[in-house]
Coordinates of C-alpha atoms in Angstrom, one line a residue:
X1212 CA -11.6 -16.5 -80.0
X1213 CA -14.0 -19.1 -78.6
X1214 CA -17.9 -18.2 -78.3
X1215 CA -16.9 -20.0 -75.2
X1216 CA -13.9 -17.9 -74.5
X1217 CA -15.7 -14.6 -74.1
X1218 CA -15.7 -13.4 -71.3
X1219 CA -18.9 -13.2 -69.7
X1220 CA -19.7 -9.8 -69.3
X1221 CA -19.6 -9.5 -72.7
X1222 CA -23.0 -11.4 -73.1
X1223 CA -25.6 -8.9 -74.4
X1224 CA -27.6 -8.3 -71.0
X1225 CA -25.2 -10.2 -68.8
X1226 CA -23.5 -6.7 -66.4
X1227 CA -27.5 -5.9 -66.0
X1228 CA -28.8 -8.6 -64.5
X1229 CA -25.5 -8.8 -62.5
X1230 CA -26.4 -5.5 -61.3
X1231 CA -30.0 -6.4 -60.6
X1232 CA -28.9 -9.8 -58.2
X1233 CA -28.0 -7.4 -56.0
X1234 CA -31.3 -7.4 -53.5
X1235 CA -30.3 -4.4 -51.9
X1236 CA -30.2 -2.1 -55.3
X1237 CA -32.5 -4.4 -57.2
X1238 CA -35.6 -3.2 -54.3
X1239 CA -34.0 0.0 -54.1
X1240 CA -34.6 0.6 -58.4
X1241 CA -38.4 -0.3 -57.8
X1242 CA -39.1 1.8 -55.5
X1243 CA -37.1 5.0 -57.3
X1244 CA -38.7 3.7 -60.7
X1245 CA -42.4 4.0 -58.1
X1246 CA -41.1 7.3 -57.1
X1247 CA -40.2 8.4 -60.1
X1248 CA -43.4 8.3 -62.2
X1249 CA -44.5 10.6 -59.6
X1250 CA -41.9 13.0 -60.0
X1251 CA -42.5 12.7 -63.9
X1252 CA -45.5 13.4 -64.1
X1253 CA -45.8 16.6 -61.3
X1254 CA -43.3 18.2 -63.4
X1255 CA -45.2 17.6 -66.4
X1256 CA -48.4 19.5 -64.6
X1257 CA -47.1 21.4 -63.7
X1258 CA -45.2 23.3 -66.6
X1259 CA -49.2 22.6 -67.6
X1260 CA -50.3 24.3 -65.1
X1261 CA -47.9 27.4 -65.0
X1262 CA -48.8 27.8 -68.7
X1263 CA -52.7 28.0 -67.7
X1264 CA -52.7 30.0 -65.4
X1265 CA -49.8 32.3 -67.3
X1266 CA -52.2 32.0 -70.7
X1267 CA -48.9 30.4 -72.7
X1268 CA -46.3 32.1 -71.4
X1269 CA -43.3 30.3 -71.8
X1270 CA -41.4 33.1 -70.0
X1271 CA -43.5 31.9 -66.8
X1272 CA -42.1 28.1 -67.6
X1273 CA -38.9 28.9 -67.4
X1274 CA -38.3 31.8 -64.5
X1275 CA -40.4 28.0 -62.7
X1276 CA -37.7 25.2 -64.1
X1277 CA -35.8 28.5 -62.7
X1278 CA -36.5 28.4 -59.2
X1279 CA -36.8 25.1 -59.0
X1280 CA -32.7 24.1 -59.6
X1281 CA -31.4 27.6 -57.9
X1282 CA -31.5 26.1 -54.1
X1283 CA -28.5 23.5 -56.3
X1284 CA -26.4 26.7 -57.4
X1285 CA -27.3 27.8 -53.6
X1286 CA -26.9 24.9 -51.4
X1287 CA -25.8 22.0 -53.9
X1288 CA -22.9 21.8 -51.8
X1289 CA -23.7 22.2 -48.3
X1290 CA -25.4 18.5 -49.6
X1291 CA -21.9 17.5 -51.0
X1292 CA -20.6 17.9 -48.0
X1293 CA -23.9 17.1 -46.1
X1294 CA -23.4 13.2 -48.0
X1295 CA -20.0 12.7 -46.7
X1296 CA -20.3 13.5 -42.9
X1297 CA -24.0 11.2 -41.8
X1298 CA -25.7 7.8 -43.3
X1299 CA -26.8 8.7 -46.7
X1300 CA -29.8 6.0 -46.2
X1301 CA -31.3 8.4 -43.6
X1302 CA -30.3 11.1 -45.6
X1303 CA -32.5 10.1 -47.8
X1304 CA -35.3 9.3 -45.8
X1305 CA -35.3 13.3 -44.8
X1306 CA -35.6 15.4 -48.3
X1307 CA -37.9 12.1 -49.4
X1308 CA -40.1 13.0 -46.8
X1309 CA -39.6 17.0 -47.6
X1310 CA -41.0 15.4 -51.6
X1311 CA -43.2 13.5 -50.8
X1312 CA -44.4 17.4 -48.1
X1313 CA -43.8 19.5 -51.2
X1314 CA -46.3 18.0 -53.0
X1315 CA -48.9 18.0 -51.3
X1316 CA -49.4 20.5 -50.7
X1317 CA -49.3 21.7 -54.1
X1318 CA -52.5 19.9 -54.2
X1319 CA -54.4 20.9 -52.3
X1320 CA -54.1 24.2 -53.4
X1321 CA -54.4 24.0 -56.5
X1322 CA -57.4 21.2 -55.9
X1323 CA -59.4 24.7 -53.7
X1324 CA -58.8 26.7 -56.6
X1325 CA -56.3 29.1 -54.4
X1326 CA -52.9 28.7 -56.5
X1327 CA -51.4 31.2 -57.7
X1328 CA -48.3 31.5 -59.9
X1329 CA -46.4 32.8 -56.5
X1330 CA -46.9 29.6 -54.2
X1331 CA -46.0 27.8 -57.4
X1332 CA -43.3 29.1 -57.6
X1333 CA -42.4 29.1 -53.9
X1334 CA -43.1 25.3 -53.8
X1335 CA -40.7 24.8 -56.7
X1336 CA -38.1 26.0 -54.7
X1337 CA -38.2 23.5 -51.1
X1338 CA -38.1 21.3 -53.9
X1339 CA -35.5 22.7 -55.2
X1340 CA -34.1 22.7 -51.4
X1341 CA -34.9 18.8 -50.8
X1342 CA -33.0 17.9 -54.3
X1343 CA -29.8 20.4 -53.4
X1344 CA -29.2 17.5 -50.5
X1345 CA -31.0 14.5 -51.9
X1346 CA -29.0 14.3 -54.8
X1347 CA -25.1 13.6 -54.0
X1348 CA -26.6 11.8 -51.6
X1349 CA -28.8 9.1 -53.3
X1350 CA -26.3 9.7 -56.3
X1351 CA -23.0 8.0 -54.3
X1352 CA -25.6 5.8 -52.1
X1353 CA -25.5 4.2 -55.0
X1354 CA -21.3 2.7 -54.8
X1355 CA -22.8 1.7 -51.4
X1356 CA -25.1 -1.2 -52.8
X1357 CA -23.2 -2.6 -54.6
X1358 CA -19.4 -4.0 -55.7
X1359 CA -17.2 -0.4 -57.8
X1360 CA -16.5 -4.2 -60.7
X1361 CA -20.1 -2.9 -60.6
X1362 CA -21.1 0.6 -60.4
X1363 CA -21.0 1.6 -63.7
X1364 CA -24.2 0.0 -64.7
X1365 CA -25.2 0.1 -61.1
X1366 CA -24.9 4.5 -62.7
X1367 CA -26.7 3.0 -66.1
X1368 CA -29.5 0.5 -64.9
X1369 CA -30.2 3.8 -62.2
X1370 CA -30.6 5.7 -64.5
X1371 CA -32.6 4.1 -66.3
X1372 CA -35.7 3.6 -64.4
X1373 CA -35.5 7.1 -64.3
X1374 CA -36.1 7.7 -67.2
X1375 CA -38.3 4.9 -68.3
X1376 CA -39.7 7.2 -65.7
X1377 CA -39.4 9.9 -68.0
X1378 CA -42.1 8.1 -70.3
X1379 CA -45.0 6.6 -68.4
X1380 CA -44.4 9.8 -66.1
X1381 CA -45.6 12.3 -68.7
X1382 CA -47.4 10.7 -70.9
X1383 CA -49.9 9.5 -67.5
X1384 CA -50.2 12.9 -67.1
X1385 CA -51.7 14.1 -69.9
X1386 CA -54.3 11.7 -70.3
X1387 CA -55.0 12.0 -65.9
X1388 CA -54.7 15.7 -66.5
X1389 CA -57.6 15.9 -69.3
X1390 CA -59.4 13.5 -67.5
X1391 CA -59.2 15.3 -63.8
X1392 CA -57.0 18.4 -63.9
X1393 CA -53.9 18.8 -62.8
X1394 CA -53.5 18.3 -59.0
X1395 CA -55.0 15.0 -58.6
X1396 CA -51.3 14.5 -59.8
X1397 CA -49.8 16.1 -57.8
X1398 CA -51.2 13.6 -54.9
X1399 CA -49.9 10.4 -57.3
X1400 CA -46.3 11.8 -56.7
X1401 CA -46.6 11.9 -53.0
X1402 CA -47.9 9.0 -52.8
X1403 CA -45.1 7.6 -54.6
X1404 CA -42.4 8.8 -52.5
X1405 CA -44.0 6.1 -50.2
X1406 CA -43.1 3.3 -52.2
X1407 CA -38.3 4.8 -51.6
X1408 CA -39.3 5.2 -48.5
X1409 CA -40.5 2.1 -47.5
X1410 CA -37.1 0.6 -49.5
X1411 CA -35.1 2.7 -47.6
X1412 CA -36.3 2.0 -43.7
X1413 CA -36.7 -1.5 -44.8
X1414 CA -32.9 -2.4 -46.6
X1415 CA -30.0 -5.3 -45.0
X1416 CA -28.1 -2.5 -44.6
X1417 CA -25.4 -5.9 -43.4
X1418 CA -25.2 -6.6 -47.3
X1419 CA -24.5 -2.8 -47.5
X1420 CA -21.0 -1.4 -47.8
X1421 CA -21.1 2.3 -46.4
X1422 CA -18.1 5.1 -46.3
X1423 CA -16.8 5.6 -42.0
X1424 CA -19.1 9.0 -42.3
X1425 CA -16.0 11.3 -41.4
X1426 CA -16.1 14.4 -38.7
X1427 CA -17.7 17.8 -39.6
X1428 CA -14.6 19.6 -38.9
X1429 CA -12.6 17.1 -41.3
X1430 CA -14.8 17.7 -44.4
X1431 CA -13.4 20.1 -46.4
X1432 CA -14.9 20.9 -49.2
X1433 CA -11.5 22.9 -50.7
X1434 CA -10.6 19.0 -50.2
X1435 CA -12.8 17.5 -53.2
X1436 CA -11.9 21.1 -55.7
X1437 CA -8.8 20.3 -55.3
X1438 CA -8.8 16.6 -56.0
X1439 CA -11.3 17.4 -58.6
X1440 CA -8.5 20.2 -60.2
X1441 CA -5.8 18.0 -59.8
X1442 CA -7.4 14.7 -61.1
X1443 CA -8.3 15.3 -65.8
X1444 CA -10.5 12.2 -65.7
X1445 CA -12.9 14.2 -63.3
X1446 CA -12.8 17.8 -64.4
X1447 CA -13.6 16.9 -68.2
X1448 CA -15.9 15.2 -67.9
X1449 CA -18.2 18.2 -65.1
X1450 CA -17.2 21.1 -67.9
X1451 CA -18.8 19.3 -70.3
X1452 CA -21.0 18.3 -67.6
X1453 CA -21.3 22.5 -66.8
X1454 CA -21.7 23.0 -70.2
X1455 CA -24.0 20.7 -71.0
X1456 CA -27.3 21.1 -68.1
X1457 CA -27.1 25.3 -68.9
X1458 CA -27.8 25.1 -72.6
X1459 CA -28.6 21.7 -73.6
X1460 CA -31.2 20.0 -70.9
X1461 CA -33.5 21.8 -71.8
X1462 CA -36.4 19.6 -72.7
X1463 CA -39.0 20.2 -70.0
X1464 CA -39.5 23.9 -71.1
X1465 CA -38.3 24.3 -75.3
X1466 CA -41.2 20.5 -75.6
X1467 CA -43.6 22.6 -74.1
X1468 CA -43.4 25.1 -75.9
X1469 CA -43.1 23.4 -79.4
X1470 CA -46.5 21.7 -78.2
X1471 CA -48.4 25.8 -77.4
X1472 CA -46.7 27.7 -79.7
X1473 CA -46.0 25.9 -83.1
X1474 CA -47.5 22.6 -83.0
X1475 CA -51.0 23.8 -81.0
X1476 CA -51.7 20.3 -79.1
X1477 CA -53.4 19.8 -76.1
X1478 CA -52.5 18.8 -72.9
X1479 CA -52.0 14.7 -74.2
X1480 CA -49.6 15.5 -77.4
X1481 CA -48.0 17.1 -75.3
X1482 CA -47.6 14.4 -73.2
X1483 CA -46.6 12.5 -76.0
X1484 CA -43.9 14.2 -77.2
X1485 CA -42.1 14.1 -73.4
X1486 CA -42.3 10.9 -74.2
X1487 CA -40.6 10.0 -77.3
X1488 CA -37.7 11.7 -75.2
X1489 CA -37.7 10.0 -72.2
X1490 CA -38.0 6.8 -74.8
X1491 CA -34.8 7.7 -76.3
X1492 CA -33.6 8.7 -72.5
X1493 CA -35.0 4.7 -71.5
X1494 CA -32.7 3.7 -74.8
X1495 CA -29.3 4.6 -73.6
X1496 CA -30.0 3.8 -70.9
X1497 CA -30.8 0.2 -71.3
X1498 CA -27.4 0.4 -73.5
X1499 CA -25.3 1.9 -70.8
X1500 CA -25.5 -0.8 -68.3
X1501 CA -24.6 -3.7 -69.4
X1502 CA -21.2 -1.5 -69.5
X1503 CA -19.1 -3.8 -68.4
X1504 CA -15.4 -0.9 -68.9
X1505 CA -14.8 1.3 -67.3
X1506 CA -15.8 4.8 -69.4
X1507 CA -14.1 6.5 -71.8
X1508 CA -13.0 10.7 -72.5
X1509 CA -13.3 10.1 -76.4
X1510 CA -16.6 7.6 -76.1
X1511 CA -17.6 11.1 -73.2
X1512 CA -17.9 13.2 -76.0
X1513 CA -18.5 11.5 -78.5
X1514 CA -21.6 11.1 -77.5
X1515 CA -21.7 14.8 -76.4
X1516 CA -21.2 16.0 -79.5
X1517 CA -24.2 13.9 -80.8
X1518 CA -26.7 14.7 -78.7
X1519 CA -25.2 18.2 -79.6
X1520 CA -25.8 18.0 -83.3
X1521 CA -29.2 16.6 -82.1
X1522 CA -30.9 19.0 -80.9
X1523 CA -29.7 21.5 -83.2
X1524 CA -31.7 19.3 -86.1
X1525 CA -34.7 18.4 -83.3
X1526 CA -35.0 21.8 -83.8
X1527 CA -35.8 22.1 -87.2
X1528 CA -38.1 19.9 -87.9
X1529 CA -41.5 20.6 -89.3
X1530 CA -44.6 19.2 -88.3
X1531 CA -45.4 17.6 -85.2
X1532 CA -44.5 13.2 -85.9
X1533 CA -40.5 14.2 -87.1
X1534 CA -39.9 17.0 -84.4
X1535 CA -41.4 13.2 -81.2
X1536 CA -39.4 10.6 -83.9
X1537 CA -36.0 12.5 -83.8
X1538 CA -36.4 13.6 -80.3
X1539 CA -36.2 9.1 -79.9
X1540 CA -32.5 9.7 -81.1
X1541 CA -31.9 12.9 -78.8
X1542 CA -33.2 11.5 -75.9
X1543 CA -30.8 8.7 -76.6
X1544 CA -27.5 10.1 -76.2
X1545 CA -28.1 13.6 -73.4
X1546 CA -28.8 10.2 -71.4
X1547 CA -25.4 8.2 -72.5
X1548 CA -23.9 11.8 -72.0
X1549 CA -25.2 12.1 -68.7
X1550 CA -24.9 8.4 -67.2
X1551 CA -20.8 8.0 -68.5
X1552 CA -20.0 11.8 -66.8
X1553 CA -21.8 10.4 -64.1
X1554 CA -19.4 6.7 -64.2
X1555 CA -16.3 8.9 -65.1
X1556 CA -16.7 11.2 -60.8
X1557 CA -18.1 7.5 -59.2
X1558 CA -15.5 5.9 -60.5
X1559 CA -12.3 8.7 -60.1
X1560 CA -13.3 10.0 -56.5
X1561 CA -11.5 8.6 -53.7
X1562 CA -14.2 7.5 -51.6
X1563 CA -13.9 9.5 -48.5
X1564 CA -14.9 12.2 -50.9
X1565 CA -17.4 10.9 -53.7
X1566 CA -19.7 13.0 -51.9
X1567 CA -18.8 16.8 -52.2
X1568 CA -17.5 15.3 -55.5
X1569 CA -21.0 14.4 -57.0
X1570 CA -22.3 17.7 -55.7
X1571 CA -19.3 19.4 -58.2
X1572 CA -21.6 17.9 -59.9
X1573 CA -24.5 17.8 -59.8
X1574 CA -24.3 22.1 -59.7
X1575 CA -22.5 22.6 -62.4
X1576 CA -24.7 20.0 -64.3
X1577 CA -28.4 21.2 -62.8
X1578 CA -26.9 24.0 -61.3
X1579 CA -26.3 26.0 -65.2
X1580 CA -30.4 25.7 -64.8
X1581 CA -31.1 28.8 -63.4
X1582 CA -29.3 30.4 -66.4
X1583 CA -30.3 28.3 -69.1
X1584 CA -34.2 27.6 -68.6
X1585 CA -34.7 31.5 -68.6
X1586 CA -32.6 32.5 -71.4
X1587 CA -34.1 30.2 -74.1
X1588 CA -37.3 30.2 -72.8
X1589 CA -36.4 34.6 -73.7
X1590 CA -35.4 33.4 -76.8
X1591 CA -38.1 30.9 -78.0
X1592 CA -40.2 34.0 -76.6
X1593 CA -38.2 36.9 -79.4
X1594 CA -36.9 34.7 -81.7
X1595 CA -39.4 31.7 -81.7
X1596 CA -39.6 28.0 -80.4
X1597 CA -37.4 26.2 -83.0
X1598 CA -34.6 29.0 -81.8
X1599 CA -34.0 27.8 -78.4
X1600 CA -33.7 24.2 -79.3
X1601 CA -31.7 24.6 -82.4
X1602 CA -28.9 27.7 -80.2
X1603 CA -29.0 25.2 -77.0
X1604 CA -27.8 22.0 -79.7
X1605 CA -25.3 24.7 -81.3
X1606 CA -24.0 26.1 -78.0
X1607 CA -23.4 21.6 -76.5
X1608 CA -21.6 21.2 -79.9
X1609 CA -19.4 24.2 -79.1
X1610 CA -18.2 23.6 -75.9
X1611 CA -17.9 19.4 -77.0
X1612 CA -14.8 21.4 -79.3
X1613 CA -13.4 23.6 -76.8
X1614 CA -13.5 20.7 -73.7
X1615 CA -11.5 17.9 -76.8
X1616 CA -9.2 21.3 -76.6
X1617 CA -8.7 20.8 -73.2
X1618 CA -7.7 17.2 -73.2
X1619 CA -5.2 16.8 -75.4
X1620 CA -4.4 13.4 -77.2
X1621 CA -3.9 11.8 -73.9
X1622 CA -6.6 11.9 -72.7
X1623 CA -8.8 10.8 -75.9
X1624 CA -6.9 7.8 -76.8
X1625 CA -8.4 5.1 -77.9
X1626 CA -8.1 2.4 -74.8
X1627 CA -6.6 -1.1 -74.8
X1628 CA -8.9 -2.7 -74.7
X1629 CA -8.8 -6.4 -71.3
X1630 CA -11.3 -9.0 -71.8
X1631 CA -12.7 -8.3 -67.9
X1632 CA -11.0 -5.6 -67.7
X1633 CA -12.4 -4.5 -64.0
X1634 CA -12.8 -0.4 -62.6
X1635 CA -9.4 0.9 -61.5
X1636 CA -9.2 1.2 -57.7
X1637 CA -9.2 5.0 -56.6
X1638 CA -7.9 5.8 -52.9
X1639 CA -9.7 5.5 -50.2
X1640 CA -11.2 3.0 -47.2
X1641 CA -10.1 -0.4 -47.3
X1642 CA -13.3 -2.1 -48.3
X1643 CA -12.4 -0.8 -50.8
X1644 CA -9.4 -1.4 -51.4
X1645 CA -10.7 -4.8 -51.2
X1646 CA -10.9 -7.6 -54.1
X1647 CA -14.8 -8.7 -54.3
X1648 CA -15.3 -12.2 -54.4
X1649 CA -16.2 -12.0 -58.1
X1650 CA -12.7 -10.8 -58.8
X1651 CA -10.8 -12.8 -57.0
X1652 CA -12.3 -15.6 -58.6
X1653 CA -11.2 -14.3 -62.2
X1654 CA -7.4 -13.5 -60.0
X1655 CA -7.9 -17.7 -59.4
X1656 CA -8.5 -17.9 -63.3

């Protein structure tokens, strides 16, 4: 096959450029990038503030993290129901505004010198409540901005901006904390929400592809649960994401404890270690953004196995430089796991139930943190900070093996590559079933 005859989608960067060529999505990604830089600055500053208030108590950091994710367990499914019954764009305007208010309050308390741990806990809980509703709507909204064949790429592009923010946010937070303290960091985060709010208000609604909202009486969570149970391509990624999210993705706790208790470093070094993990995550998201074919279970299991092994190895690194170096491929594997699982869930879900199905996905991915974060913090306190990483990574490896056995060979075989293959359509609205202009061109060719 000559170079000219190869599918265009296989050229490096081609699919990502197509996705960013969608005007609404491009503007949305830019707004989210600004907001997420502020969010990651906030998270790093929050961890550092709790460490200062509690004299470097790892369990306290884990508790605050758990409270931030607890509403995902209690309210996440309700958030998916809301996302399927109203305009997702309008819902995002409300949730993003509430998040900005939370950051503003924490900044004001910190600057006034009146902040206490219980206040940080209460505001983290409030942030988690808004996120529980925001998460399913925000991820389901991606499918309304791009065509179906661009959804896998759009999921990874969105992850790329998220991880670019994770790369910039903690490092910027470390420098800001060292210069002026934690209070201004929270205020900067509050201001960053204005970027995404401005984009949501001014999106070109005529170019969106919204799924018609269902009447509240017709939106039953049990329908979505039956849909997930009947589809292994939904059930298995969700189960694996739950194990990874509970035991593996607790780097907010483990990196801060490694920085303070093992390497005896300050805020700047803590930010640099977080930055190394984020750099790998960004590389993983960029790799996934050029995906032109639907993700497979075989790919998901491979990424999950690599992530677990790398996380366990990170816990054995003797010096900060080696620790930081291995955090890069660990972050890469972590984001490939989550973006692959996310794309599989979005593509295999009935569009009319996408909000509810995604709420289940995020329930198991993030809802396990209230259990996992304090557990990892306790293990680190009892056995040493390294064991939090070592045990978490080995647990992820075990979970991958169990899911591989449950999947069976029929779901893990290598699927033949079809040049220019598009994402298979699912049952949904007529708008979802209608071929896009790109699809029609390929059919004519």
